[in-house]
PDB file of C-alpha atoms in Angstrom:
ATOM      1  CA  UNK G 137     -30.506 -15.446 -25.480  1.00 90.00           C
ATOM      2  CA  UNK G 138     -32.356 -13.288 -22.977  1.00 93.00           C
ATOM      3  CA  UNK G 139     -31.290 -12.830 -19.354  1.00 94.00           C
ATOM      4  CA  UNK G 140     -34.224 -14.853 -18.003  1.00 96.00           C
ATOM      5  CA  UNK G 141     -33.280 -17.919 -20.074  1.00 96.00           C
ATOM      6  CA  UNK G 142     -29.610 -17.527 -19.147  1.00 96.00           C
ATOM      7  CA  UNK G 143     -30.540 -17.442 -15.436  1.00 97.00           C
ATOM      8  CA  UNK G 144     -33.090 -20.287 -15.651  1.00 97.00           C
ATOM      9  CA  UNK G 145     -30.479 -22.675 -17.075  1.00 98.00           C
ATOM     10  CA  UNK G 146     -27.394 -21.193 -15.356  1.00 97.00           C
ATOM     11  CA  UNK G 147     -25.737 -20.631 -18.741  1.00 98.00           C
ATOM     12  CA  UNK G 148     -22.135 -19.457 -18.680  1.00 96.00           C
ATOM     13  CA  UNK G 149     -20.408 -17.712 -21.582  1.00 95.00           C
ATOM     14  CA  UNK G 150     -21.641 -16.389 -24.905  1.00 95.00           C
ATOM     15  CA  UNK G 151     -23.741 -18.716 -27.041  1.00 97.00           C
ATOM     16  CA  UNK G 152     -25.227 -17.151 -30.195  1.00 95.00           C
ATOM     17  CA  UNK G 153     -27.491 -20.150 -30.810  1.00 96.00           C
ATOM     18  CA  UNK G 154     -29.837 -21.640 -28.210  1.00 97.00           C
ATOM     19  CA  UNK G 155     -32.870 -23.913 -28.378  1.00 97.00           C
ATOM     20  CA  UNK G 156     -35.129 -25.276 -25.629  1.00 97.00           C
ATOM     21  CA  UNK G 157     -35.937 -28.970 -25.672  1.00 98.00           C
ATOM     22  CA  UNK G 158     -37.911 -31.377 -23.485  1.00 98.00           C
ATOM     23  CA  UNK G 159     -36.300 -34.834 -23.298  1.00 98.00           C
ATOM     24  CA  UNK G 160     -38.502 -37.428 -25.017  1.00 97.00           C
ATOM     25  CA  UNK G 161     -38.824 -41.066 -24.038  1.00 97.00           C
ATOM     26  CA  UNK G 162     -37.293 -42.099 -27.378  1.00 96.00           C
ATOM     27  CA  UNK G 163     -34.066 -40.344 -26.299  1.00 97.00           C
ATOM     28  CA  UNK G 164     -33.794 -42.390 -23.094  1.00 97.00           C
ATOM     29  CA  UNK G 165     -32.549 -45.782 -22.023  1.00 94.00           C
ATOM     30  CA  UNK G 166     -34.305 -48.340 -19.846  1.00 93.00           C
ATOM     31  CA  UNK G 167     -33.504 -46.282 -16.728  1.00 93.00           C
ATOM     32  CA  UNK G 168     -35.032 -43.075 -18.189  1.00 95.00           C
ATOM     33  CA  UNK G 169     -31.572 -41.504 -18.593  1.00 94.00           C
ATOM     34  CA  UNK G 170     -30.716 -39.798 -21.857  1.00 96.00           C
ATOM     35  CA  UNK G 171     -28.832 -42.273 -24.028  1.00 94.00           C
ATOM     36  CA  UNK G 172     -25.331 -41.055 -24.909  1.00 92.00           C
ATOM     37  CA  UNK G 173     -26.107 -41.129 -28.626  1.00 93.00           C
ATOM     38  CA  UNK G 174     -29.171 -38.898 -28.140  1.00 96.00           C
ATOM     39  CA  UNK G 175     -26.919 -36.045 -27.020  1.00 96.00           C
ATOM     40  CA  UNK G 176     -25.060 -36.333 -30.321  1.00 95.00           C
ATOM     41  CA  UNK G 177     -28.284 -36.297 -32.316  1.00 96.00           C
ATOM     42  CA  UNK G 178     -29.498 -33.195 -30.471  1.00 97.00           C
ATOM     43  CA  UNK G 179     -26.178 -31.464 -31.154  1.00 97.00           C
ATOM     44  CA  UNK G 180     -26.434 -32.546 -34.799  1.00 96.00           C
ATOM     45  CA  UNK G 181     -29.829 -30.837 -35.015  1.00 96.00           C
ATOM     46  CA  UNK G 182     -28.130 -27.617 -33.856  1.00 96.00           C
ATOM     47  CA  UNK G 183     -25.347 -28.056 -36.439  1.00 96.00           C
ATOM     48  CA  UNK G 184     -27.886 -28.468 -39.243  1.00 96.00           C
ATOM     49  CA  UNK G 185     -29.863 -25.405 -38.113  1.00 97.00           C
ATOM     50  CA  UNK G 186     -26.616 -23.422 -37.788  1.00 96.00           C
ATOM     51  CA  UNK G 187     -25.542 -24.330 -41.325  1.00 97.00           C
ATOM     52  CA  UNK G 188     -28.957 -23.515 -42.796  1.00 97.00           C
ATOM     53  CA  UNK G 189     -28.956 -20.238 -40.836  1.00 95.00           C
ATOM     54  CA  UNK G 190     -25.742 -19.287 -42.648  1.00 95.00           C
ATOM     55  CA  UNK G 191     -27.488 -19.917 -45.986  1.00 95.00           C
ATOM     56  CA  UNK G 192     -26.145 -23.433 -46.465  1.00 95.00           C
ATOM     57  CA  UNK G 193     -28.104 -26.385 -47.764  1.00 93.00           C
ATOM     58  CA  UNK G 194     -27.758 -30.146 -48.004  1.00 93.00           C
ATOM     59  CA  UNK G 195     -27.708 -32.466 -50.990  1.00 89.00           C
ATOM     60  CA  UNK G 196     -25.408 -34.212 -53.440  1.00 86.00           C
ATOM     61  CA  UNK G 197     -24.184 -30.999 -55.099  1.00 88.00           C
ATOM     62  CA  UNK G 198     -24.128 -28.765 -52.009  1.00 93.00           C
ATOM     63  CA  UNK G 199     -21.153 -28.140 -49.791  1.00 95.00           C
ATOM     64  CA  UNK G 200     -21.908 -29.180 -46.259  1.00 95.00           C
ATOM     65  CA  UNK G 201     -20.554 -29.768 -42.752  1.00 96.00           C
ATOM     66  CA  UNK G 202     -19.199 -33.213 -41.843  1.00 95.00           C
ATOM     67  CA  UNK G 203     -17.991 -34.186 -38.371  1.00 96.00           C
ATOM     68  CA  UNK G 204     -14.242 -34.868 -38.411  1.00 96.00           C
ATOM     69  CA  UNK G 205     -13.825 -35.398 -34.675  1.00 97.00           C
ATOM     70  CA  UNK G 206     -16.096 -35.056 -31.676  1.00 97.00           C
ATOM     71  CA  UNK G 207     -15.179 -35.044 -28.004  1.00 97.00           C
ATOM     72  CA  UNK G 208     -17.999 -35.238 -25.459  1.00 97.00           C
ATOM     73  CA  UNK G 209     -18.038 -34.673 -21.698  1.00 97.00           C
ATOM     74  CA  UNK G 210     -21.032 -36.132 -19.845  1.00 96.00           C
ATOM     75  CA  UNK G 211     -21.214 -34.271 -16.529  1.00 96.00           C
ATOM     76  CA  UNK G 212     -24.656 -35.056 -15.052  1.00 96.00           C
ATOM     77  CA  UNK G 213     -27.340 -37.486 -16.121  1.00 94.00           C
ATOM     78  CA  UNK G 214     -30.333 -35.970 -17.870  1.00 96.00           C
ATOM     79  CA  UNK G 215     -33.604 -37.814 -17.907  1.00 97.00           C
ATOM     80  CA  UNK G 216     -37.031 -38.244 -19.362  1.00 97.00           C
ATOM     81  CA  UNK G 217     -39.112 -35.067 -19.216  1.00 97.00           C
ATOM     82  CA  UNK G 218     -36.216 -32.753 -18.320  1.00 98.00           C
ATOM     83  CA  UNK G 219     -36.440 -29.322 -19.877  1.00 98.00           C
ATOM     84  CA  UNK G 220     -33.025 -28.449 -21.249  1.00 98.00           C
ATOM     85  CA  UNK G 221     -31.389 -25.698 -23.235  1.00 98.00           C
ATOM     86  CA  UNK G 222     -29.135 -26.723 -26.112  1.00 98.00           C
ATOM     87  CA  UNK G 223     -26.480 -24.222 -27.186  1.00 98.00           C
ATOM     88  CA  UNK G 224     -23.983 -23.982 -30.025  1.00 97.00           C
ATOM     89  CA  UNK G 225     -21.124 -21.640 -30.924  1.00 97.00           C
ATOM     90  CA  UNK G 226     -18.240 -21.541 -33.352  1.00 98.00           C
ATOM     91  CA  UNK G 227     -14.922 -21.271 -31.533  1.00 98.00           C
ATOM     92  CA  UNK G 228     -12.699 -20.908 -34.605  1.00 98.00           C
ATOM     93  CA  UNK G 229     -12.831 -21.074 -38.375  1.00 98.00           C
ATOM     94  CA  UNK G 230     -10.247 -22.014 -41.009  1.00 97.00           C
ATOM     95  CA  UNK G 231     -10.398 -22.285 -44.803  1.00 97.00           C
ATOM     96  CA  UNK G 232     -12.329 -25.573 -44.958  1.00 97.00           C
ATOM     97  CA  UNK G 233     -13.148 -26.382 -41.330  1.00 98.00           C
ATOM     98  CA  UNK G 234     -14.425 -24.901 -38.106  1.00 98.00           C
ATOM     99  CA  UNK G 235     -14.570 -25.844 -34.444  1.00 98.00           C
ATOM    100  CA  UNK G 236     -18.032 -26.094 -32.943  1.00 97.00           C
ATOM    101  CA  UNK G 237     -18.819 -26.187 -29.251  1.00 98.00           C
ATOM    102  CA  UNK G 238     -22.109 -27.541 -27.933  1.00 98.00           C
ATOM    103  CA  UNK G 239     -23.676 -27.657 -24.490  1.00 98.00           C
ATOM    104  CA  UNK G 240     -26.786 -28.968 -22.795  1.00 98.00           C
ATOM    105  CA  UNK G 241     -27.979 -26.978 -19.768  1.00 98.00           C
ATOM    106  CA  UNK G 242     -30.662 -27.704 -17.196  1.00 98.00           C
ATOM    107  CA  UNK G 243     -31.941 -25.684 -14.223  1.00 97.00           C
ATOM    108  CA  UNK G 244     -28.970 -27.002 -12.213  1.00 97.00           C
ATOM    109  CA  UNK G 245     -26.396 -25.931 -14.818  1.00 97.00           C
ATOM    110  CA  UNK G 246     -24.246 -27.672 -17.407  1.00 98.00           C
ATOM    111  CA  UNK G 247     -25.171 -31.307 -18.105  1.00 97.00           C
ATOM    112  CA  UNK G 248     -23.066 -32.162 -21.153  1.00 97.00           C
ATOM    113  CA  UNK G 249     -20.585 -30.392 -23.434  1.00 98.00           C
ATOM    114  CA  UNK G 250     -18.978 -31.310 -26.737  1.00 98.00           C
ATOM    115  CA  UNK G 251     -16.346 -29.917 -29.066  1.00 98.00           C
ATOM    116  CA  UNK G 252     -16.083 -30.979 -32.680  1.00 97.00           C
ATOM    117  CA  UNK G 253     -13.941 -30.268 -35.694  1.00 98.00           C
ATOM    118  CA  UNK G 254     -16.348 -29.842 -38.565  1.00 98.00           C
ATOM    119  CA  UNK G 255     -14.962 -30.224 -42.094  1.00 97.00           C
ATOM    120  CA  UNK G 256     -16.759 -28.681 -45.047  1.00 97.00           C
ATOM    121  CA  UNK G 257     -16.988 -30.985 -48.050  1.00 96.00           C
ATOM    122  CA  UNK G 258     -18.619 -31.339 -51.420  1.00 93.00           C
ATOM    123  CA  UNK G 259     -19.151 -35.059 -51.645  1.00 88.00           C
ATOM    124  CA  UNK G 260     -15.953 -36.755 -50.469  1.00 89.00           C
ATOM    125  CA  UNK G 261     -13.706 -33.732 -51.156  1.00 93.00           C
ATOM    126  CA  UNK G 262     -12.862 -30.868 -48.795  1.00 95.00           C
ATOM    127  CA  UNK G 263     -14.297 -27.533 -49.897  1.00 96.00           C
ATOM    128  CA  UNK G 264     -13.586 -23.949 -48.940  1.00 97.00           C
ATOM    129  CA  UNK G 265     -16.105 -22.289 -46.659  1.00 97.00           C
ATOM    130  CA  UNK G 266     -17.777 -19.505 -48.677  1.00 96.00           C
ATOM    131  CA  UNK G 267     -16.521 -16.052 -47.648  1.00 96.00           C
ATOM    132  CA  UNK G 268     -19.958 -14.851 -46.519  1.00 96.00           C
ATOM    133  CA  UNK G 269     -20.372 -17.876 -44.226  1.00 96.00           C
ATOM    134  CA  UNK G 270     -16.863 -17.491 -42.845  1.00 96.00           C
ATOM    135  CA  UNK G 271     -17.465 -13.792 -42.163  1.00 96.00           C
ATOM    136  CA  UNK G 272     -20.758 -14.607 -40.420  1.00 96.00           C
ATOM    137  CA  UNK G 273     -18.975 -17.093 -38.154  1.00 97.00           C
ATOM    138  CA  UNK G 274     -16.368 -14.461 -37.273  1.00 97.00           C
ATOM    139  CA  UNK G 275     -19.101 -11.892 -36.613  1.00 96.00           C
ATOM    140  CA  UNK G 276     -20.671 -14.375 -34.142  1.00 94.00           C
ATOM    141  CA  UNK G 277     -17.378 -14.615 -32.236  1.00 95.00           C
ATOM    142  CA  UNK G 278     -15.306 -17.275 -34.025  1.00 97.00           C
ATOM    143  CA  UNK G 279     -11.561 -16.760 -34.112  1.00 97.00           C
ATOM    144  CA  UNK G 280     -10.181 -16.669 -37.671  1.00 96.00           C
ATOM    145  CA  UNK G 281      -7.231 -18.999 -38.196  1.00 91.00           C
TER     146      UNK G 281
END
């Protein structure tokens, strides 16, 4: 992320993945506030892009990321038409799981943050994260556990 984007959204910390987004009406409730489930969908979009960026794919035979737990902190309401920055980073990685952190930023700073344990599976069974993917996560700043 460049310095101008970091300053425009008051981003704190290192985030290797960032994507701008304008809040759509379909993501809002009757009061034009972002619905709590829309945050999760936006973070899911980042998770999918992250996995594909590591060379992963999706399908019945592919290994893929599945949310094991997700904790969300809603700090400020976001609303229809807001321009936000969505960020994602991997905090730590294990043999078959990793911890992802997500954030939504606006011109006035952090709006929402989330932390999830993501389990890698093939169908219903846990699977090892391929070495190349694990190494890429570590290279981006994840702590190996």
